[in-house]
GROMACS .gro file of C-alpha atoms in nm:
model
  311
    1MET     CA    1   0.446  -2.043   0.498
    2THR     CA    2   0.070  -2.052   0.437
    3HIS     CA    3  -0.064  -1.758   0.244
    4ARG     CA    4  -0.345  -1.559   0.401
    5THR     CA    5  -0.586  -1.415   0.146
    6SER     CA    6  -0.588  -1.036   0.130
    7GLU     CA    7  -0.865  -0.825  -0.020
    8THR     CA    8  -0.790  -0.496  -0.191
    9GLY     CA    9  -1.005  -0.327   0.073
   10ASP     CA   10  -0.726  -0.404   0.320
   11ILE     CA   11  -0.463  -0.244   0.096
   12THR     CA   12  -0.504   0.122   0.181
   13GLY     CA   13  -0.341   0.410   0.363
   14VAL     CA   14   0.029   0.477   0.406
   15LEU     CA   15   0.259   0.201   0.279
   16PRO     CA   16   0.620   0.325   0.275
   17VAL     CA   17   0.894   0.168   0.068
   18ILE     CA   18   1.185  -0.004   0.246
   19LEU     CA   19   1.527   0.149   0.172
   20MET     CA   20   1.735  -0.164   0.124
   21PRO     CA   21   2.004  -0.181   0.397
   22TYR     CA   22   2.339  -0.348   0.346
   23THR     CA   23   2.615  -0.469   0.574
   24GLU     CA   24   2.970  -0.339   0.536
   25GLN     CA   25   3.041  -0.665   0.351
   26GLY     CA   26   2.770  -0.585   0.094
   27ALA     CA   27   2.502  -0.835   0.197
   28ILE     CA   28   2.143  -0.740   0.278
   29ASP     CA   29   2.124  -0.635   0.643
   30GLU     CA   30   1.819  -0.827   0.762
   31GLU     CA   31   1.834  -0.668   1.106
   32ASP     CA   32   1.808  -0.317   0.958
   33PHE     CA   33   1.537  -0.434   0.717
   34LEU     CA   34   1.325  -0.543   1.011
   35ALA     CA   35   1.418  -0.226   1.204
   36GLN     CA   36   1.265  -0.018   0.927
   37THR     CA   37   0.941  -0.215   0.937
   38GLU     CA   38   0.930  -0.178   1.316
   39HIS     CA   39   0.971   0.197   1.274
   40MET     CA   40   0.689   0.210   1.018
   41PHE     CA   41   0.443   0.018   1.231
   42GLY     CA   42   0.550   0.219   1.533
   43VAL     CA   43   0.453   0.549   1.370
   44GLY     CA   44   0.118   0.421   1.246
   45CYS     CA   45   0.177   0.299   0.891
   46ASP     CA   46  -0.068   0.051   0.740
   47GLY     CA   47   0.205  -0.168   0.597
   48PHE     CA   48   0.511  -0.143   0.376
   49VAL     CA   49   0.640  -0.206   0.025
   50VAL     CA   50   0.957  -0.331  -0.137
   51GLY     CA   51   0.973  -0.120  -0.454
   52GLN     CA   52   1.208   0.035  -0.704
   53VAL     CA   53   1.368   0.271  -0.451
   54SER     CA   54   1.445  -0.046  -0.254
   55GLU     CA   55   1.710  -0.108  -0.522
   56VAL     CA   56   1.520  -0.422  -0.618
   57LEU     CA   57   1.671  -0.422  -0.967
   58ARG     CA   58   2.018  -0.436  -0.810
   59LEU     CA   59   1.943  -0.747  -0.605
   60THR     CA   60   2.051  -1.093  -0.705
   61HIS     CA   61   1.791  -1.357  -0.786
   62ALA     CA   62   1.846  -1.525  -0.448
   63GLU     CA   63   1.822  -1.192  -0.266
   64ARG     CA   64   1.488  -1.110  -0.428
   65LEU     CA   65   1.350  -1.442  -0.310
   66ARG     CA   66   1.483  -1.386   0.043
   67VAL     CA   67   1.345  -1.032   0.060
   68ALA     CA   68   0.996  -1.162  -0.021
   69GLU     CA   69   1.028  -1.398   0.274
   70LEU     CA   70   1.145  -1.111   0.497
   71CYS     CA   71   0.839  -0.910   0.391
   72ALA     CA   72   0.599  -1.178   0.509
   73LYS     CA   73   0.794  -1.223   0.834
   74ALA     CA   74   0.800  -0.851   0.908
   75ALA     CA   75   0.429  -0.795   0.848
   76ALA     CA   76   0.327  -1.091   1.065
   77GLY     CA   77  -0.039  -0.990   1.065
   78ARG     CA   78   0.031  -0.632   1.175
   79GLY     CA   79  -0.021  -0.473   0.835
   80VAL     CA   80   0.006  -0.518   0.462
   81SER     CA   81   0.325  -0.647   0.298
   82VAL     CA   82   0.377  -0.570  -0.071
   83MET     CA   83   0.664  -0.719  -0.273
   84SER     CA   84   0.794  -0.587  -0.603
   85THR     CA   85   0.803  -0.872  -0.856
   86GLY     CA   86   0.824  -0.703  -1.195
   87ALA     CA   87   1.090  -0.817  -1.440
   88GLU     CA   88   1.205  -0.787  -1.801
   89THR     CA   89   0.995  -1.084  -1.910
   90ALA     CA   90   0.656  -1.211  -1.806
   91GLU     CA   91   0.814  -1.549  -1.730
   92ALA     CA   92   1.054  -1.398  -1.476
   93ALA     CA   93   0.784  -1.178  -1.324
   94ILE     CA   94   0.554  -1.479  -1.289
   95GLY     CA   95   0.828  -1.672  -1.111
   96TYR     CA   96   0.895  -1.391  -0.863
   97SER     CA   97   0.522  -1.333  -0.814
   98ARG     CA   98   0.439  -1.696  -0.741
   99HIS     CA   99   0.726  -1.722  -0.497
  100ALA     CA  100   0.621  -1.405  -0.314
  101GLN     CA  101   0.265  -1.534  -0.288
  102SER     CA  102   0.385  -1.868  -0.150
  103ALA     CA  103   0.609  -1.682   0.098
  104GLY     CA  104   0.298  -1.514   0.239
  105VAL     CA  105   0.304  -1.154   0.117
  106ASP     CA  106  -0.032  -0.980   0.086
  107ALA     CA  107   0.005  -0.812  -0.253
  108LEU     CA  108   0.247  -0.756  -0.538
  109LEU     CA  109   0.385  -0.438  -0.691
  110VAL     CA  110   0.453  -0.518  -1.055
  111MET     CA  111   0.655  -0.284  -1.273
  112HIS     CA  112   0.667  -0.316  -1.652
  113PRO     CA  113   0.982  -0.417  -1.842
  114ALA     CA  114   1.226  -0.126  -1.866
  115THR     CA  115   1.477  -0.223  -2.133
  116VAL     CA  116   1.238  -0.215  -2.428
  117GLY     CA  117   0.959   0.022  -2.521
  118LEU     CA  118   0.633  -0.170  -2.512
  119GLY     CA  119   0.309  -0.046  -2.661
  120ASP     CA  120  -0.026  -0.094  -2.495
  121GLU     CA  121  -0.090  -0.436  -2.647
  122GLU     CA  122   0.240  -0.577  -2.523
  123MET     CA  123   0.203  -0.407  -2.184
  124VAL     CA  124  -0.147  -0.546  -2.132
  125ASP     CA  125  -0.032  -0.894  -2.232
  126TYR     CA  126   0.258  -0.877  -1.982
  127TYR     CA  127   0.034  -0.766  -1.696
  128ARG     CA  128  -0.243  -1.006  -1.792
  129ARG     CA  129  -0.010  -1.303  -1.770
  130VAL     CA  130   0.135  -1.196  -1.434
  131ILE     CA  131  -0.200  -1.115  -1.273
  132ALA     CA  132  -0.352  -1.443  -1.394
  133SER     CA  133  -0.061  -1.641  -1.245
  134VAL     CA  134  -0.141  -1.549  -0.882
  135ASP     CA  135  -0.440  -1.514  -0.652
  136ILE     CA  136  -0.334  -1.207  -0.451
  137PRO     CA  137  -0.386  -0.844  -0.560
  138VAL     CA  138  -0.144  -0.677  -0.798
  139ILE     CA  139  -0.056  -0.308  -0.794
  140VAL     CA  140   0.019  -0.207  -1.153
  141HIS     CA  141   0.324   0.017  -1.128
  142HIS     CA  142   0.405   0.265  -1.401
  143ALA     CA  143   0.754   0.397  -1.321
  144LYS     CA  144   0.797   0.732  -1.492
  145SER     CA  145   1.178   0.717  -1.494
  146LEU     CA  146   1.192   0.367  -1.644
  147ALA     CA  147   0.897   0.341  -1.883
  148ARG     CA  148   1.002   0.391  -2.245
  149ILE     CA  149   0.638   0.440  -2.345
  150PRO     CA  150   0.375   0.546  -2.086
  151LEU     CA  151   0.101   0.292  -2.015
  152SER     CA  152  -0.217   0.452  -2.144
  153ILE     CA  153  -0.524   0.518  -1.934
  154ALA     CA  154  -0.723   0.292  -2.168
  155ALA     CA  155  -0.482   0.002  -2.110
  156GLN     CA  156  -0.508   0.040  -1.733
  157ALA     CA  157  -0.886   0.053  -1.753
  158GLN     CA  158  -0.880  -0.263  -1.965
  159LEU     CA  159  -0.688  -0.451  -1.696
  160LEU     CA  160  -0.941  -0.342  -1.435
  161GLU     CA  161  -1.231  -0.456  -1.652
  162GLU     CA  162  -1.069  -0.795  -1.712
  163PHE     CA  163  -0.969  -0.876  -1.355
  164GLY     CA  164  -1.183  -0.654  -1.131
  165ASP     CA  165  -1.100  -0.406  -0.858
  166ASP     CA  166  -1.043  -0.687  -0.608
  167ARG     CA  167  -0.739  -0.801  -0.807
  168VAL     CA  168  -0.591  -0.489  -0.967
  169LEU     CA  169  -0.477  -0.162  -0.811
  170PHE     CA  170  -0.265   0.117  -0.957
  171LYS     CA  171   0.045   0.324  -0.882
  172PRO     CA  172   0.058   0.562  -1.180
  173GLU     CA  173   0.357   0.794  -1.205
  174ALA     CA  174   0.334   0.916  -1.565
  175GLN     CA  175   0.351   1.295  -1.568
  176PRO     CA  176   0.163   1.510  -1.505
  177THR     CA  177   0.047   1.284  -1.225
  178PRO     CA  178  -0.257   1.467  -1.078
  179PRO     CA  179  -0.460   1.496  -1.400
  180ARG     CA  180  -0.375   1.138  -1.493
  181VAL     CA  181  -0.512   1.024  -1.157
  182SER     CA  182  -0.837   1.198  -1.248
  183GLN     CA  183  -0.835   1.044  -1.596
  184LEU     CA  184  -0.790   0.693  -1.457
  185ARG     CA  185  -1.061   0.756  -1.198
  186ASP     CA  186  -1.304   0.879  -1.462
  187ALA     CA  187  -1.219   0.608  -1.717
  188THR     CA  188  -1.305   0.341  -1.461
  189GLY     CA  189  -1.614   0.506  -1.316
  190GLY     CA  190  -1.434   0.564  -0.988
  191ARG     CA  191  -1.351   0.195  -0.944
  192ALA     CA  192  -0.973   0.224  -0.983
  193ARG     CA  193  -0.793   0.198  -0.651
  194ILE     CA  194  -0.503   0.439  -0.690
  195PHE     CA  195  -0.188   0.507  -0.486
  196GLU     CA  196   0.019   0.824  -0.502
  197GLY     CA  197   0.383   0.736  -0.555
  198ASP     CA  198   0.589   1.054  -0.565
  199GLY     CA  199   0.702   1.067  -0.202
  200GLY     CA  200   0.405   1.283  -0.109
  201MET     CA  201   0.516   1.553  -0.353
  202MET     CA  202   0.173   1.581  -0.515
  203LEU     CA  203  -0.034   1.430  -0.235
  204LEU     CA  204  -0.220   1.753  -0.156
  205ASP     CA  205  -0.356   1.760  -0.511
  206CYS     CA  206  -0.389   1.389  -0.581
  207HIS     CA  207  -0.575   1.309  -0.258
  208ARG     CA  208  -0.880   1.512  -0.356
  209ARG     CA  209  -0.892   1.334  -0.692
  210GLY     CA  210  -0.958   1.000  -0.525
  211LEU     CA  211  -0.677   0.794  -0.374
  212VAL     CA  212  -0.688   0.485  -0.154
  213GLY     CA  213  -0.336   0.539  -0.027
  214THR     CA  214   0.015   0.665  -0.074
  215ILE     CA  215   0.354   0.496  -0.110
  216PRO     CA  216   0.636   0.719   0.022
  217ALA     CA  217   0.960   0.575   0.175
  218THR     CA  218   1.082   0.491   0.524
  219GLU     CA  219   1.251   0.822   0.605
  220ILE     CA  220   0.928   1.023   0.576
  221ALA     CA  221   0.691   0.758   0.714
  222GLU     CA  222   0.559   0.948   1.015
  223ILE     CA  223   0.541   1.274   0.819
  224VAL     CA  224   0.315   1.118   0.557
  225VAL     CA  225   0.107   0.932   0.818
  226VAL     CA  226   0.009   1.264   0.973
  227LEU     CA  227  -0.036   1.433   0.634
  228TRP     CA  228  -0.262   1.151   0.516
  229ARG     CA  229  -0.470   1.163   0.835
  230LEU     CA  230  -0.519   1.538   0.805
  231LEU     CA  231  -0.632   1.504   0.445
  232GLU     CA  232  -0.868   1.218   0.529
  233GLU     CA  233  -1.020   1.433   0.805
  234GLY     CA  234  -1.063   1.731   0.572
  235ARG     CA  235  -0.815   1.948   0.762
  236ARG     CA  236  -0.670   2.104   0.450
  237ALA     CA  237  -0.507   2.412   0.604
  238GLU     CA  238  -0.313   2.200   0.853
  239ALA     CA  239  -0.224   1.950   0.581
  240GLU     CA  240  -0.073   2.228   0.372
  241ARG     CA  241   0.165   2.314   0.657
  242ILE     CA  242   0.323   1.972   0.603
  243GLY     CA  243   0.251   1.917   0.235
  244HIS     CA  244   0.422   2.228   0.101
  245PRO     CA  245   0.763   2.183   0.271
  246LEU     CA  246   0.743   1.810   0.196
  247SER     CA  247   0.710   1.892  -0.174
  248TYR     CA  248   1.017   2.117  -0.146
  249LEU     CA  249   1.213   1.834   0.018
  250MET     CA  250   1.110   1.594  -0.259
  251CYS     CA  251   1.220   1.847  -0.523
  252HIS     CA  252   1.569   1.814  -0.380
  253MET     CA  253   1.563   1.437  -0.340
  254MET     CA  254   1.398   1.319  -0.661
  255ASN     CA  255   1.669   1.410  -0.908
  256SER     CA  256   1.763   1.043  -0.943
  257THR     CA  257   1.729   0.718  -0.751
  258ASP     CA  258   2.087   0.740  -0.622
  259TYR     CA  259   2.042   1.105  -0.524
  260TYR     CA  260   1.731   1.008  -0.328
  261LEU     CA  261   1.901   0.717  -0.158
  262SER     CA  262   2.209   0.918  -0.059
  263ILE     CA  263   1.987   1.161   0.132
  264ALA     CA  264   1.723   0.923   0.266
  265LYS     CA  265   1.970   0.670   0.402
  266ARG     CA  266   2.164   0.947   0.574
  267PHE     CA  267   1.843   1.061   0.743
  268LEU     CA  268   1.782   0.706   0.865
  269LYS     CA  269   2.138   0.660   0.989
  270GLU     CA  270   2.133   0.989   1.183
  271ARG     CA  271   1.813   0.874   1.351
  272GLY     CA  272   1.961   0.537   1.443
  273ILE     CA  273   1.718   0.334   1.230
  274VAL     CA  274   1.995   0.186   1.011
  275LYS     CA  275   2.367   0.145   1.070
  276ASN     CA  276   2.510   0.289   0.748
  277THR     CA  277   2.430   0.471   0.424
  278ILE     CA  278   2.558   0.216   0.173
  279VAL     CA  279   2.395   0.231  -0.172
  280ARG     CA  280   2.467  -0.066  -0.396
  281GLY     CA  281   2.669   0.034  -0.702
  282PRO     CA  282   2.722   0.140  -0.960
  283SER     CA  283   2.619   0.460  -0.782
  284ARG     CA  284   2.778   0.781  -0.901
  285HIS     CA  285   2.622   1.029  -0.665
  286VAL     CA  286   2.812   1.178  -0.371
  287LEU     CA  287   2.603   1.402  -0.145
  288ASP     CA  288   2.761   1.746  -0.110
  289GLU     CA  289   2.747   1.915   0.229
  290GLU     CA  290   2.563   2.227   0.111
  291THR     CA  291   2.275   2.015  -0.017
  292TRP     CA  292   2.281   1.810   0.303
  293THR     CA  293   2.259   2.125   0.515
  294GLU     CA  294   1.951   2.242   0.323
  295VAL     CA  295   1.764   1.912   0.317
  296ARG     CA  296   1.845   1.833   0.679
  297HIS     CA  297   1.705   2.171   0.789
  298THR     CA  298   1.383   2.111   0.593
  299TYR     CA  299   1.355   1.753   0.720
  300GLU     CA  300   1.401   1.846   1.085
  301ASN     CA  301   1.138   2.119   1.053
  302LEU     CA  302   0.899   1.867   0.900
  303LEU     CA  303   0.954   1.626   1.189
  304HIS     CA  304   0.881   1.905   1.439
  305LEU     CA  305   0.565   2.005   1.248
  306THR     CA  306   0.454   1.640   1.241
  307LYS     CA  307   0.481   1.614   1.618
  308GLU     CA  308   0.292   1.940   1.661
  309LEU     CA  309   0.008   1.843   1.428
  310SER     CA  310  -0.026   1.489   1.558
  311ARG     CA  311  -0.130   1.606   1.905
   0.00000   0.00000   0.00000
């Protein structure tokens, strides 16, 4: 497939993360993968991402290559496709990144190695090698739950200075997220193109600090589309009606990746977007019914509010 060049100016707005669907036999369910992208584009998303909550670290090598191809197929000129290509070595990340570019994705989401604690010098070297290996934009992803040592603001600013804001974007998740968004903005003179990545939990605060977009997940796609539009239009009071209960929902869901997936996939199954709620093991979380009752109530109220505020 021929790659179409994408500028960072095109990589904005609401880009939800695919929740990787599986068949009963354990293979990737390509039909449900594409169904999620159809849902996203149908509710007004600007594109989609395959990220860490896509269980990308639990995929085989062949599956990661195939998913990159599915990303390009699903976007098909309708929006931005972003593929996660980070790995434990720069060599592996470069291989995944070059393949994703050749498959036709628009940008890469690159997480740092997670098994060793890297300092700034090693982190910058890893990202420098990956970014230099491709021509498409790279979103530098700091995953708060997997980073042994947080990537400093200075290191992120260095990458921007070396490669420019047409090649490097950021998805910072080191806590506390809102002030670090401001620090990265200020350290780069406002040039850093930053995405919120906490499922909309801190979007009310982070948006005013200077974001170009947000990366939630499939199950809350239309909720965040409306929330983002309200914030972009300066309708803060209406945005708070969605943003506050959304933060409460995320407080429930973001206890762990498996906790999140057990709830999010059940939402999608109940809505008929995917066929089952399978999470690839080893997953130790079993969703209890009392939690499900609470999150489902909050979720349904959010969907009703979204319809009301989108009129």
